[in-house]
Amino acid sequence: MSNVTLTINGRQVTVPAGTTVLEAAEKIGAFIPTFCYEKDLTAPGACRICVVEIEGWRNLPASCVTAVADGMVVHTESPAVVEARKTILELLVANHPLDCMTCEKSGNCKLQDYAYRYGVTGTAFAGEKHAYRPDDSNPYIYRDLNKCILCGKCVAACNAVQERSVINFAYRGFNTKIATFLDTDLKDSECVYCNRCVAVCPVGAIVDKTMMGKGRTWELEKKQVTCTFCAAGCAFDVNYKNGKVVGVTAANAAAGRPLCLKGRLGVNLLYNPDCPEKPLIKKDGEFTEVSWEEALGIAQLLEKINALTK
């Protein structure tokens, strides 16, 4: 494959042909904000926060979907780029709850980080705001669509696993939102609570309910472990606060690694001394306490082992 040489913020960089401007910028450590982009998962170029200025181009292209070209000169923080990003952020914050002090995502929220970086206060635009009822119907995922920025990463993460596709965009215009089939609560959908959507959400719209109130991002130390319950080798984060395990969360939604509730429960059982005595599993449309043997699908295996050891 041939290489391409371009200039980003005055620095020359050589990358393989077909590389995007965003990837080239990352190679030299040039900052470009992203919302809808997730490496190896989705790059729709929809949120436009990653726009850059390319000399000779009339518009500001989205860097996550723009391929590099030989001799290209790119500016990632020019006045035009900064103005565009500030406008995008002002529009997002105008319809976003300003409850960062109590939000579970505070300290790990891209919207919060970018608003701070670009001096966005949410006062530029005024208008109607959403007033969705938060979905607290299940024990594993808490959804607050009032905080959703419609980046679509949760949809891409869900659709990437065969036979899931539980959520998608629904309605139009101002009423557009991420919804389940027939716009039901997650409890009444086909959701398997793998938490792929939680792992990729850049804001506080979808959070791990089991971690709510357990600690702020800066108070937690994460150690990544690999699940061994199947051959997928999914990654989970064991979360420590003051040296004590407080929960296990999905680490990423990488391609080929589907994540699942059984794996997360199993890793939690292995590492968390305060895990529940009986986990909750959905049966006949309702969440029911079951034994760990049943939750992890090892009841028959344990029976066989017990029979052999008698």
PDB file of C-alpha atoms in Angstrom:
ATOM      1  CA  MET A   1       0.000   0.000   0.000  1.00  0.00           C
ATOM      2  CA  SER A   2       1.370   3.436  -0.944  1.00  0.00           C
ATOM      3  CA  ASN A   3       1.988   6.147   1.623  1.00  0.00           C
ATOM      4  CA  VAL A   4       0.667   9.703   1.724  1.00  0.00           C
ATOM      5  CA  THR A   5       2.428  12.708   3.246  1.00  0.00           C
ATOM      6  CA  LEU A   6       0.410  15.643   4.555  1.00  0.00           C
ATOM      7  CA  THR A   7       0.854  18.531   6.959  1.00  0.00           C
ATOM      8  CA  ILE A   8      -1.213  18.874  10.140  1.00  0.00           C
ATOM      9  CA  ASN A   9      -0.789  22.015  12.234  1.00  0.00           C
ATOM     10  CA  GLY A  10       2.581  22.647  10.627  1.00  0.00           C
ATOM     11  CA  ARG A  11       3.878  19.124  11.181  1.00  0.00           C
ATOM     12  CA  GLN A  12       4.462  16.653   8.378  1.00  0.00           C
ATOM     13  CA  VAL A  13       3.107  13.145   8.807  1.00  0.00           C
ATOM     14  CA  THR A  14       3.269  10.126   6.517  1.00  0.00           C
ATOM     15  CA  VAL A  15       0.487   7.555   6.690  1.00  0.00           C
ATOM     16  CA  PRO A  16      -0.858   4.760   4.475  1.00  0.00           C
ATOM     17  CA  ALA A  17      -3.261   5.787   1.712  1.00  0.00           C
ATOM     18  CA  GLY A  18      -6.864   5.459   2.871  1.00  0.00           C
ATOM     19  CA  THR A  19      -6.113   6.744   6.344  1.00  0.00           C
ATOM     20  CA  THR A  20      -8.563   9.366   7.588  1.00  0.00           C
ATOM     21  CA  VAL A  21      -7.497  12.849   8.658  1.00  0.00           C
ATOM     22  CA  LEU A  22      -8.598  11.990  12.202  1.00  0.00           C
ATOM     23  CA  GLU A  23      -6.364   8.915  12.316  1.00  0.00           C
ATOM     24  CA  ALA A  24      -3.432  10.876  10.892  1.00  0.00           C
ATOM     25  CA  ALA A  25      -3.936  13.579  13.526  1.00  0.00           C
ATOM     26  CA  GLU A  26      -4.040  10.986  16.287  1.00  0.00           C
ATOM     27  CA  LYS A  27      -0.690   9.637  15.064  1.00  0.00           C
ATOM     28  CA  ILE A  28       1.056  12.923  15.890  1.00  0.00           C
ATOM     29  CA  GLY A  29      -1.003  13.672  19.002  1.00  0.00           C
ATOM     30  CA  ALA A  30      -3.094  16.487  17.478  1.00  0.00           C
ATOM     31  CA  PHE A  31      -6.374  16.829  19.374  1.00  0.00           C
ATOM     32  CA  ILE A  32      -9.654  16.515  17.461  1.00  0.00           C
ATOM     33  CA  PRO A  33     -12.882  16.081  19.465  1.00  0.00           C
ATOM     34  CA  THR A  34     -15.324  13.309  18.540  1.00  0.00           C
ATOM     35  CA  PHE A  35     -18.811  12.230  19.527  1.00  0.00           C
ATOM     36  CA  CYS A  36     -20.165   9.788  16.924  1.00  0.00           C
ATOM     37  CA  TYR A  37     -16.813   8.215  16.010  1.00  0.00           C
ATOM     38  CA  GLU A  38     -15.796   4.941  17.653  1.00  0.00           C
ATOM     39  CA  LYS A  39     -12.711   3.185  16.324  1.00  0.00           C
ATOM     40  CA  ASP A  40     -13.459  -0.153  14.605  1.00  0.00           C
ATOM     41  CA  LEU A  41     -17.182   0.370  15.194  1.00  0.00           C
ATOM     42  CA  THR A  42     -18.675   3.453  13.554  1.00  0.00           C
ATOM     43  CA  ALA A  43     -17.672   6.681  11.821  1.00  0.00           C
ATOM     44  CA  PRO A  44     -20.809   8.233  10.306  1.00  0.00           C
ATOM     45  CA  GLY A  45     -19.488  11.799  10.258  1.00  0.00           C
ATOM     46  CA  ALA A  46     -22.811  12.917  11.702  1.00  0.00           C
ATOM     47  CA  CYS A  47     -22.017  14.983  14.792  1.00  0.00           C
ATOM     48  CA  ARG A  48     -19.593  17.314  12.909  1.00  0.00           C
ATOM     49  CA  ILE A  49     -17.647  18.132  16.068  1.00  0.00           C
ATOM     50  CA  CYS A  50     -14.519  16.689  14.429  1.00  0.00           C
ATOM     51  CA  VAL A  51     -14.486  19.191  11.549  1.00  0.00           C
ATOM     52  CA  VAL A  52     -11.117  20.552  10.432  1.00  0.00           C
ATOM     53  CA  GLU A  53      -9.930  23.169   7.980  1.00  0.00           C
ATOM     54  CA  ILE A  54      -8.137  21.942   4.854  1.00  0.00           C
ATOM     55  CA  GLU A  55      -6.419  24.570   2.735  1.00  0.00           C
ATOM     56  CA  GLY A  56      -8.105  24.895  -0.653  1.00  0.00           C
ATOM     57  CA  TRP A  57     -11.382  23.341   0.524  1.00  0.00           C
ATOM     58  CA  ARG A  58     -14.504  25.487   0.679  1.00  0.00           C
ATOM     59  CA  ASN A  59     -16.111  23.700   3.603  1.00  0.00           C
ATOM     60  CA  LEU A  60     -15.004  22.251   6.935  1.00  0.00           C
ATOM     61  CA  PRO A  61     -15.058  18.455   6.425  1.00  0.00           C
ATOM     62  CA  ALA A  62     -15.560  15.873   9.138  1.00  0.00           C
ATOM     63  CA  SER A  63     -12.114  14.440   9.784  1.00  0.00           C
ATOM     64  CA  CYS A  64     -13.406  10.975  10.735  1.00  0.00           C
ATOM     65  CA  VAL A  65     -14.649  10.315   7.181  1.00  0.00           C
ATOM     66  CA  THR A  66     -12.216  12.384   5.127  1.00  0.00           C
ATOM     67  CA  ALA A  67      -9.348  10.429   3.572  1.00  0.00           C
ATOM     68  CA  VAL A  68      -5.896  11.995   3.494  1.00  0.00           C
ATOM     69  CA  ALA A  69      -4.338  13.158   0.222  1.00  0.00           C
ATOM     70  CA  ASP A  70      -0.742  13.826  -0.695  1.00  0.00           C
ATOM     71  CA  GLY A  71       0.235  17.427   0.047  1.00  0.00           C
ATOM     72  CA  MET A  72      -2.904  18.135   2.075  1.00  0.00           C
ATOM     73  CA  VAL A  73      -2.528  20.938   4.640  1.00  0.00           C
ATOM     74  CA  VAL A  74      -4.808  20.562   7.666  1.00  0.00           C
ATOM     75  CA  HIS A  75      -5.579  22.905  10.571  1.00  0.00           C
ATOM     76  CA  THR A  76      -7.354  21.338  13.534  1.00  0.00           C
ATOM     77  CA  GLU A  77      -7.811  24.465  15.684  1.00  0.00           C
ATOM     78  CA  SER A  78      -8.107  27.378  13.260  1.00  0.00           C
ATOM     79  CA  PRO A  79     -10.513  30.236  14.132  1.00  0.00           C
ATOM     80  CA  ALA A  80     -13.107  28.876  11.682  1.00  0.00           C
ATOM     81  CA  VAL A  81     -12.875  25.388  13.189  1.00  0.00           C
ATOM     82  CA  VAL A  82     -13.138  26.659  16.748  1.00  0.00           C
ATOM     83  CA  GLU A  83     -16.160  28.795  15.869  1.00  0.00           C
ATOM     84  CA  ALA A  84     -17.896  25.824  14.231  1.00  0.00           C
ATOM     85  CA  ARG A  85     -17.241  23.576  17.211  1.00  0.00           C
ATOM     86  CA  LYS A  86     -18.472  26.186  19.664  1.00  0.00           C
ATOM     87  CA  THR A  87     -21.711  26.587  17.697  1.00  0.00           C
ATOM     88  CA  ILE A  88     -22.268  22.816  17.626  1.00  0.00           C
ATOM     89  CA  LEU A  89     -21.641  22.577  21.354  1.00  0.00           C
ATOM     90  CA  GLU A  90     -23.926  25.525  22.128  1.00  0.00           C
ATOM     91  CA  LEU A  91     -26.728  23.820  20.199  1.00  0.00           C
ATOM     92  CA  LEU A  92     -26.186  20.560  22.092  1.00  0.00           C
ATOM     93  CA  VAL A  93     -25.961  22.199  25.511  1.00  0.00           C
ATOM     94  CA  ALA A  94     -29.066  24.304  24.807  1.00  0.00           C
ATOM     95  CA  ASN A  95     -31.137  21.108  25.025  1.00  0.00           C
ATOM     96  CA  HIS A  96     -29.115  19.331  27.681  1.00  0.00           C
ATOM     97  CA  PRO A  97     -29.709  19.194  31.456  1.00  0.00           C
ATOM     98  CA  LEU A  98     -27.101  21.294  33.230  1.00  0.00           C
ATOM     99  CA  ASP A  99     -26.838  18.939  36.201  1.00  0.00           C
ATOM    100  CA  CYS A 100     -23.150  18.093  35.959  1.00  0.00           C
ATOM    101  CA  MET A 101     -22.746  18.333  39.747  1.00  0.00           C
ATOM    102  CA  THR A 102     -24.935  15.258  40.298  1.00  0.00           C
ATOM    103  CA  CYS A 103     -24.592  13.463  36.956  1.00  0.00           C
ATOM    104  CA  GLU A 104     -23.072   9.969  37.181  1.00  0.00           C
ATOM    105  CA  LYS A 105     -20.958  10.708  34.099  1.00  0.00           C
ATOM    106  CA  SER A 106     -19.354  13.845  35.507  1.00  0.00           C
ATOM    107  CA  GLY A 107     -15.609  13.732  34.970  1.00  0.00           C
ATOM    108  CA  ASN A 108     -15.958  11.205  32.153  1.00  0.00           C
ATOM    109  CA  CYS A 109     -18.323  13.089  29.847  1.00  0.00           C
ATOM    110  CA  LYS A 110     -17.149  14.288  26.450  1.00  0.00           C
ATOM    111  CA  LEU A 111     -19.792  17.014  26.260  1.00  0.00           C
ATOM    112  CA  GLN A 112     -18.674  18.376  29.623  1.00  0.00           C
ATOM    113  CA  ASP A 113     -15.005  18.219  28.626  1.00  0.00           C
ATOM    114  CA  TYR A 114     -15.502  19.921  25.255  1.00  0.00           C
ATOM    115  CA  ALA A 115     -17.804  22.606  26.676  1.00  0.00           C
ATOM    116  CA  TYR A 116     -15.092  23.462  29.199  1.00  0.00           C
ATOM    117  CA  ARG A 117     -12.348  23.419  26.558  1.00  0.00           C
ATOM    118  CA  TYR A 118     -14.199  25.776  24.216  1.00  0.00           C
ATOM    119  CA  GLY A 119     -15.830  27.994  26.843  1.00  0.00           C
ATOM    120  CA  VAL A 120     -19.412  26.970  26.101  1.00  0.00           C
ATOM    121  CA  THR A 121     -21.940  27.920  28.778  1.00  0.00           C
ATOM    122  CA  GLY A 122     -25.261  27.064  27.172  1.00  0.00           C
ATOM    123  CA  THR A 123     -26.510  30.645  27.030  1.00  0.00           C
ATOM    124  CA  ALA A 124     -26.231  31.254  23.278  1.00  0.00           C
ATOM    125  CA  PHE A 125     -29.533  29.620  22.367  1.00  0.00           C
ATOM    126  CA  ALA A 126     -32.835  29.319  24.193  1.00  0.00           C
ATOM    127  CA  GLY A 127     -35.833  27.188  23.321  1.00  0.00           C
ATOM    128  CA  GLU A 128     -37.864  24.107  24.093  1.00  0.00           C
ATOM    129  CA  LYS A 129     -36.201  21.294  26.024  1.00  0.00           C
ATOM    130  CA  HIS A 130     -37.012  17.607  26.158  1.00  0.00           C
ATOM    131  CA  ALA A 131     -38.754  16.253  29.225  1.00  0.00           C
ATOM    132  CA  TYR A 132     -38.466  12.497  28.773  1.00  0.00           C
ATOM    133  CA  ARG A 133     -39.211  10.179  31.675  1.00  0.00           C
ATOM    134  CA  PRO A 134     -35.975   8.370  32.662  1.00  0.00           C
ATOM    135  CA  ASP A 135     -36.106   4.607  32.101  1.00  0.00           C
ATOM    136  CA  ASP A 136     -35.453   2.959  35.456  1.00  0.00           C
ATOM    137  CA  SER A 137     -37.358  -0.225  34.627  1.00  0.00           C
ATOM    138  CA  ASN A 138     -34.526  -2.759  34.891  1.00  0.00           C
ATOM    139  CA  PRO A 139     -31.697  -3.504  37.340  1.00  0.00           C
ATOM    140  CA  TYR A 140     -28.768  -3.039  34.956  1.00  0.00           C
ATOM    141  CA  ILE A 141     -29.125   0.013  32.681  1.00  0.00           C
ATOM    142  CA  TYR A 142     -30.408   3.492  33.547  1.00  0.00           C
ATOM    143  CA  ARG A 143     -31.454   5.598  30.537  1.00  0.00           C
ATOM    144  CA  ASP A 144     -32.060   9.350  30.586  1.00  0.00           C
ATOM    145  CA  LEU A 145     -32.808  10.445  27.028  1.00  0.00           C
ATOM    146  CA  ASN A 146     -32.868  14.084  28.112  1.00  0.00           C
ATOM    147  CA  LYS A 147     -29.064  13.800  28.103  1.00  0.00           C
ATOM    148  CA  CYS A 148     -28.820  12.003  24.761  1.00  0.00           C
ATOM    149  CA  ILE A 149     -26.945  13.897  22.014  1.00  0.00           C
ATOM    150  CA  LEU A 150     -28.026  11.467  19.248  1.00  0.00           C
ATOM    151  CA  CYS A 151     -24.466  10.487  18.362  1.00  0.00           C
ATOM    152  CA  GLY A 152     -25.736   7.018  17.412  1.00  0.00           C
ATOM    153  CA  LYS A 153     -22.857   5.056  18.948  1.00  0.00           C
ATOM    154  CA  CYS A 154     -25.201   2.989  21.122  1.00  0.00           C
ATOM    155  CA  VAL A 155     -27.195   2.030  18.023  1.00  0.00           C
ATOM    156  CA  ALA A 156     -24.035   1.015  16.163  1.00  0.00           C
ATOM    157  CA  ALA A 157     -22.800  -0.999  19.149  1.00  0.00           C
ATOM    158  CA  CYS A 158     -26.113  -2.824  19.472  1.00  0.00           C
ATOM    159  CA  ASN A 159     -26.495  -3.475  15.739  1.00  0.00           C
ATOM    160  CA  ALA A 160     -22.938  -4.810  15.473  1.00  0.00           C
ATOM    161  CA  VAL A 161     -23.953  -8.009  17.273  1.00  0.00           C
ATOM    162  CA  GLN A 162     -26.067 -10.427  15.281  1.00  0.00           C
ATOM    163  CA  GLU A 163     -29.664 -10.831  16.467  1.00  0.00           C
ATOM    164  CA  ARG A 164     -29.527  -7.891  18.879  1.00  0.00           C
ATOM    165  CA  SER A 165     -30.429  -4.600  17.159  1.00  0.00           C
ATOM    166  CA  VAL A 166     -32.639  -3.667  20.088  1.00  0.00           C
ATOM    167  CA  ILE A 167     -32.462   0.127  19.676  1.00  0.00           C
ATOM    168  CA  ASN A 168     -32.469   2.558  16.772  1.00  0.00           C
ATOM    169  CA  PHE A 169     -33.380   6.115  15.808  1.00  0.00           C
ATOM    170  CA  ALA A 170     -37.088   6.889  16.017  1.00  0.00           C
ATOM    171  CA  TYR A 171     -39.318   9.852  15.089  1.00  0.00           C
ATOM    172  CA  ARG A 172     -38.107  12.994  13.336  1.00  0.00           C
ATOM    173  CA  GLY A 173     -36.806  16.514  13.882  1.00  0.00           C
ATOM    174  CA  PHE A 174     -36.839  17.760  17.456  1.00  0.00           C
ATOM    175  CA  ASN A 175     -38.637  14.559  18.531  1.00  0.00           C
ATOM    176  CA  THR A 176     -35.900  12.268  17.238  1.00  0.00           C
ATOM    177  CA  LYS A 177     -34.664   9.900  19.916  1.00  0.00           C
ATOM    178  CA  ILE A 178     -33.095   6.496  20.453  1.00  0.00           C
ATOM    179  CA  ALA A 179     -35.850   3.999  21.107  1.00  0.00           C
ATOM    180  CA  THR A 180     -36.622   0.310  21.370  1.00  0.00           C
ATOM    181  CA  PHE A 181     -39.161  -1.374  19.084  1.00  0.00           C
ATOM    182  CA  LEU A 182     -42.530   0.296  19.758  1.00  0.00           C
ATOM    183  CA  ASP A 183     -40.679   2.755  22.023  1.00  0.00           C
ATOM    184  CA  THR A 184     -41.065   0.625  25.159  1.00  0.00           C
ATOM    185  CA  ASP A 185     -38.943   0.600  28.291  1.00  0.00           C
ATOM    186  CA  LEU A 186     -35.838  -1.586  28.088  1.00  0.00           C
ATOM    187  CA  LYS A 187     -37.516  -4.064  30.439  1.00  0.00           C
ATOM    188  CA  ASP A 188     -40.168  -4.755  27.823  1.00  0.00           C
ATOM    189  CA  SER A 189     -37.716  -5.040  24.922  1.00  0.00           C
ATOM    190  CA  GLU A 190     -35.399  -7.789  23.707  1.00  0.00           C
ATOM    191  CA  CYS A 191     -32.402  -6.142  25.443  1.00  0.00           C
ATOM    192  CA  VAL A 192     -29.950  -8.685  26.881  1.00  0.00           C
ATOM    193  CA  TYR A 193     -28.151  -6.095  29.080  1.00  0.00           C
ATOM    194  CA  CYS A 194     -24.741  -6.742  27.578  1.00  0.00           C
ATOM    195  CA  ASN A 195     -23.981  -3.045  28.258  1.00  0.00           C
ATOM    196  CA  ARG A 196     -22.250  -2.486  24.912  1.00  0.00           C
ATOM    197  CA  CYS A 197     -24.293   0.717  24.641  1.00  0.00           C
ATOM    198  CA  VAL A 198     -23.166   1.814  28.106  1.00  0.00           C
ATOM    199  CA  ALA A 199     -19.512   1.266  27.180  1.00  0.00           C
ATOM    200  CA  VAL A 200     -19.659   3.649  24.201  1.00  0.00           C
ATOM    201  CA  CYS A 201     -22.049   6.383  25.384  1.00  0.00           C
ATOM    202  CA  PRO A 202     -20.046   9.658  25.548  1.00  0.00           C
ATOM    203  CA  VAL A 203     -22.479  11.386  27.921  1.00  0.00           C
ATOM    204  CA  GLY A 204     -24.762  10.425  30.818  1.00  0.00           C
ATOM    205  CA  ALA A 205     -27.673   9.179  28.715  1.00  0.00           C
ATOM    206  CA  ILE A 206     -26.943   5.486  29.355  1.00  0.00           C
ATOM    207  CA  VAL A 207     -25.169   4.429  32.535  1.00  0.00           C
ATOM    208  CA  ASP A 208     -24.474   1.211  34.398  1.00  0.00           C
ATOM    209  CA  LYS A 209     -27.137   1.166  37.084  1.00  0.00           C
ATOM    210  CA  THR A 210     -25.112  -1.116  39.357  1.00  0.00           C
ATOM    211  CA  MET A 211     -22.402   1.562  39.610  1.00  0.00           C
ATOM    212  CA  MET A 212     -24.657   4.500  40.392  1.00  0.00           C
ATOM    213  CA  GLY A 213     -23.623   6.168  43.642  1.00  0.00           C
ATOM    214  CA  LYS A 214     -20.522   3.980  43.988  1.00  0.00           C
ATOM    215  CA  GLY A 215     -18.043   6.782  43.326  1.00  0.00           C
ATOM    216  CA  ARG A 216     -16.936   9.568  41.004  1.00  0.00           C
ATOM    217  CA  THR A 217     -14.759   8.815  37.996  1.00  0.00           C
ATOM    218  CA  TRP A 218     -11.696  10.374  39.604  1.00  0.00           C
ATOM    219  CA  GLU A 219     -12.215   8.284  42.744  1.00  0.00           C
ATOM    220  CA  LEU A 220     -12.172   4.977  40.875  1.00  0.00           C
ATOM    221  CA  GLU A 221      -9.236   2.920  39.722  1.00  0.00           C
ATOM    222  CA  LYS A 222      -9.921   0.516  36.871  1.00  0.00           C
ATOM    223  CA  LYS A 223      -8.115  -2.741  36.182  1.00  0.00           C
ATOM    224  CA  GLN A 224      -9.021  -4.550  32.975  1.00  0.00           C
ATOM    225  CA  VAL A 225      -9.603  -8.303  33.037  1.00  0.00           C
ATOM    226  CA  THR A 226     -10.530 -10.779  30.321  1.00  0.00           C
ATOM    227  CA  CYS A 227     -13.680 -12.848  30.679  1.00  0.00           C
ATOM    228  CA  THR A 228     -13.118 -16.604  30.284  1.00  0.00           C
ATOM    229  CA  PHE A 229     -16.733 -17.757  30.170  1.00  0.00           C
ATOM    230  CA  CYS A 230     -16.533 -18.170  26.376  1.00  0.00           C
ATOM    231  CA  ALA A 231     -14.047 -17.892  23.517  1.00  0.00           C
ATOM    232  CA  ALA A 232     -14.866 -14.228  22.731  1.00  0.00           C
ATOM    233  CA  GLY A 233     -12.454 -12.926  25.356  1.00  0.00           C
ATOM    234  CA  CYS A 234     -14.437  -9.806  26.244  1.00  0.00           C
ATOM    235  CA  ALA A 235     -12.783  -7.147  28.384  1.00  0.00           C
ATOM    236  CA  PHE A 236     -14.288  -5.926  31.649  1.00  0.00           C
ATOM    237  CA  ASP A 237     -13.140  -3.256  34.085  1.00  0.00           C
ATOM    238  CA  VAL A 238     -12.901  -4.115  37.768  1.00  0.00           C
ATOM    239  CA  ASN A 239     -13.567  -0.825  39.567  1.00  0.00           C
ATOM    240  CA  TYR A 240     -11.755  -0.088  42.829  1.00  0.00           C
ATOM    241  CA  LYS A 241     -12.439   2.704  45.296  1.00  0.00           C
ATOM    242  CA  ASN A 242      -9.991   3.147  48.169  1.00  0.00           C
ATOM    243  CA  GLY A 243      -8.533  -0.252  47.302  1.00  0.00           C
ATOM    244  CA  LYS A 244     -11.896  -2.041  47.513  1.00  0.00           C
ATOM    245  CA  VAL A 245     -13.808  -3.516  44.564  1.00  0.00           C
ATOM    246  CA  VAL A 246     -17.112  -1.694  44.078  1.00  0.00           C
ATOM    247  CA  GLY A 247     -18.275  -3.171  40.774  1.00  0.00           C
ATOM    248  CA  VAL A 248     -17.510  -4.577  37.335  1.00  0.00           C
ATOM    249  CA  THR A 249     -18.301  -2.701  34.124  1.00  0.00           C
ATOM    250  CA  ALA A 250     -18.072  -3.411  30.399  1.00  0.00           C
ATOM    251  CA  ALA A 251     -14.720  -2.112  29.149  1.00  0.00           C
ATOM    252  CA  ASN A 252     -15.371  -1.757  25.432  1.00  0.00           C
ATOM    253  CA  ALA A 253     -17.548  -2.839  22.550  1.00  0.00           C
ATOM    254  CA  ALA A 254     -14.784  -4.022  20.232  1.00  0.00           C
ATOM    255  CA  ALA A 255     -15.600  -5.909  17.063  1.00  0.00           C
ATOM    256  CA  GLY A 256     -15.929  -9.642  17.673  1.00  0.00           C
ATOM    257  CA  ARG A 257     -16.391  -9.146  21.393  1.00  0.00           C
ATOM    258  CA  PRO A 258     -20.124  -9.126  22.038  1.00  0.00           C
ATOM    259  CA  LEU A 259     -20.060  -8.676  25.836  1.00  0.00           C
ATOM    260  CA  CYS A 260     -22.893 -10.292  27.773  1.00  0.00           C
ATOM    261  CA  LEU A 261     -24.682 -10.158  31.100  1.00  0.00           C
ATOM    262  CA  LYS A 262     -23.504 -13.637  32.086  1.00  0.00           C
ATOM    263  CA  GLY A 263     -19.874 -12.681  31.621  1.00  0.00           C
ATOM    264  CA  ARG A 264     -20.260  -9.447  33.579  1.00  0.00           C
ATOM    265  CA  LEU A 265     -22.076 -11.221  36.409  1.00  0.00           C
ATOM    266  CA  GLY A 266     -19.423 -13.944  36.472  1.00  0.00           C
ATOM    267  CA  VAL A 267     -16.535 -11.482  36.619  1.00  0.00           C
ATOM    268  CA  ASN A 268     -18.377  -9.552  39.343  1.00  0.00           C
ATOM    269  CA  LEU A 269     -18.790 -12.769  41.349  1.00  0.00           C
ATOM    270  CA  LEU A 270     -15.074 -13.516  41.014  1.00  0.00           C
ATOM    271  CA  TYR A 271     -13.784 -10.099  42.052  1.00  0.00           C
ATOM    272  CA  ASN A 272     -16.465  -8.271  44.045  1.00  0.00           C
ATOM    273  CA  PRO A 273     -16.835  -9.347  47.701  1.00  0.00           C
ATOM    274  CA  ASP A 274     -20.120  -7.423  47.959  1.00  0.00           C
ATOM    275  CA  CYS A 275     -21.894  -8.936  44.964  1.00  0.00           C
ATOM    276  CA  PRO A 276     -25.544  -9.890  45.602  1.00  0.00           C
ATOM    277  CA  GLU A 277     -26.370 -13.334  46.978  1.00  0.00           C
ATOM    278  CA  LYS A 278     -28.782 -13.886  44.108  1.00  0.00           C
ATOM    279  CA  PRO A 279     -28.481 -12.143  40.742  1.00  0.00           C
ATOM    280  CA  LEU A 280     -31.482 -10.931  38.763  1.00  0.00           C
ATOM    281  CA  ILE A 281     -32.327 -12.631  35.470  1.00  0.00           C
ATOM    282  CA  LYS A 282     -35.265 -11.879  33.182  1.00  0.00           C
ATOM    283  CA  LYS A 283     -37.847 -14.661  33.105  1.00  0.00           C
ATOM    284  CA  ASP A 284     -41.213 -14.425  31.386  1.00  0.00           C
ATOM    285  CA  GLY A 285     -40.812 -10.671  31.047  1.00  0.00           C
ATOM    286  CA  GLU A 286     -39.937 -10.035  34.695  1.00  0.00           C
ATOM    287  CA  PHE A 287     -36.648  -9.880  36.577  1.00  0.00           C
ATOM    288  CA  THR A 288     -36.364 -12.718  39.083  1.00  0.00           C
ATOM    289  CA  GLU A 289     -33.766 -13.673  41.647  1.00  0.00           C
ATOM    290  CA  VAL A 290     -32.004 -16.904  40.710  1.00  0.00           C
ATOM    291  CA  SER A 291     -29.062 -18.900  41.983  1.00  0.00           C
ATOM    292  CA  TRP A 292     -25.598 -18.140  40.703  1.00  0.00           C
ATOM    293  CA  GLU A 293     -25.482 -21.602  39.151  1.00  0.00           C
ATOM    294  CA  GLU A 294     -28.517 -20.810  37.033  1.00  0.00           C
ATOM    295  CA  ALA A 295     -27.387 -17.272  36.173  1.00  0.00           C
ATOM    296  CA  LEU A 296     -24.029 -18.495  34.920  1.00  0.00           C
ATOM    297  CA  GLY A 297     -25.448 -21.583  33.208  1.00  0.00           C
ATOM    298  CA  ILE A 298     -23.315 -24.011  35.187  1.00  0.00           C
ATOM    299  CA  ALA A 299     -25.951 -25.842  37.242  1.00  0.00           C
ATOM    300  CA  GLN A 300     -25.597 -29.111  35.305  1.00  0.00           C
ATOM    301  CA  LEU A 301     -21.820 -28.857  35.357  1.00  0.00           C
ATOM    302  CA  LEU A 302     -21.781 -28.448  39.133  1.00  0.00           C
ATOM    303  CA  GLU A 303     -24.160 -31.379  39.549  1.00  0.00           C
ATOM    304  CA  LYS A 304     -21.783 -33.536  37.504  1.00  0.00           C
ATOM    305  CA  ILE A 305     -18.740 -32.376  39.500  1.00  0.00           C
ATOM    306  CA  ASN A 306     -20.532 -33.012  42.812  1.00  0.00           C
ATOM    307  CA  ALA A 307     -21.545 -36.478  41.627  1.00  0.00           C
ATOM    308  CA  LEU A 308     -17.959 -37.314  40.689  1.00  0.00           C
ATOM    309  CA  THR A 309     -16.536 -36.108  43.988  1.00  0.00           C
ATOM    310  CA  LYS A 310     -18.951 -38.020  46.232  1.00  0.00           C
TER     311      LYS A 310
END
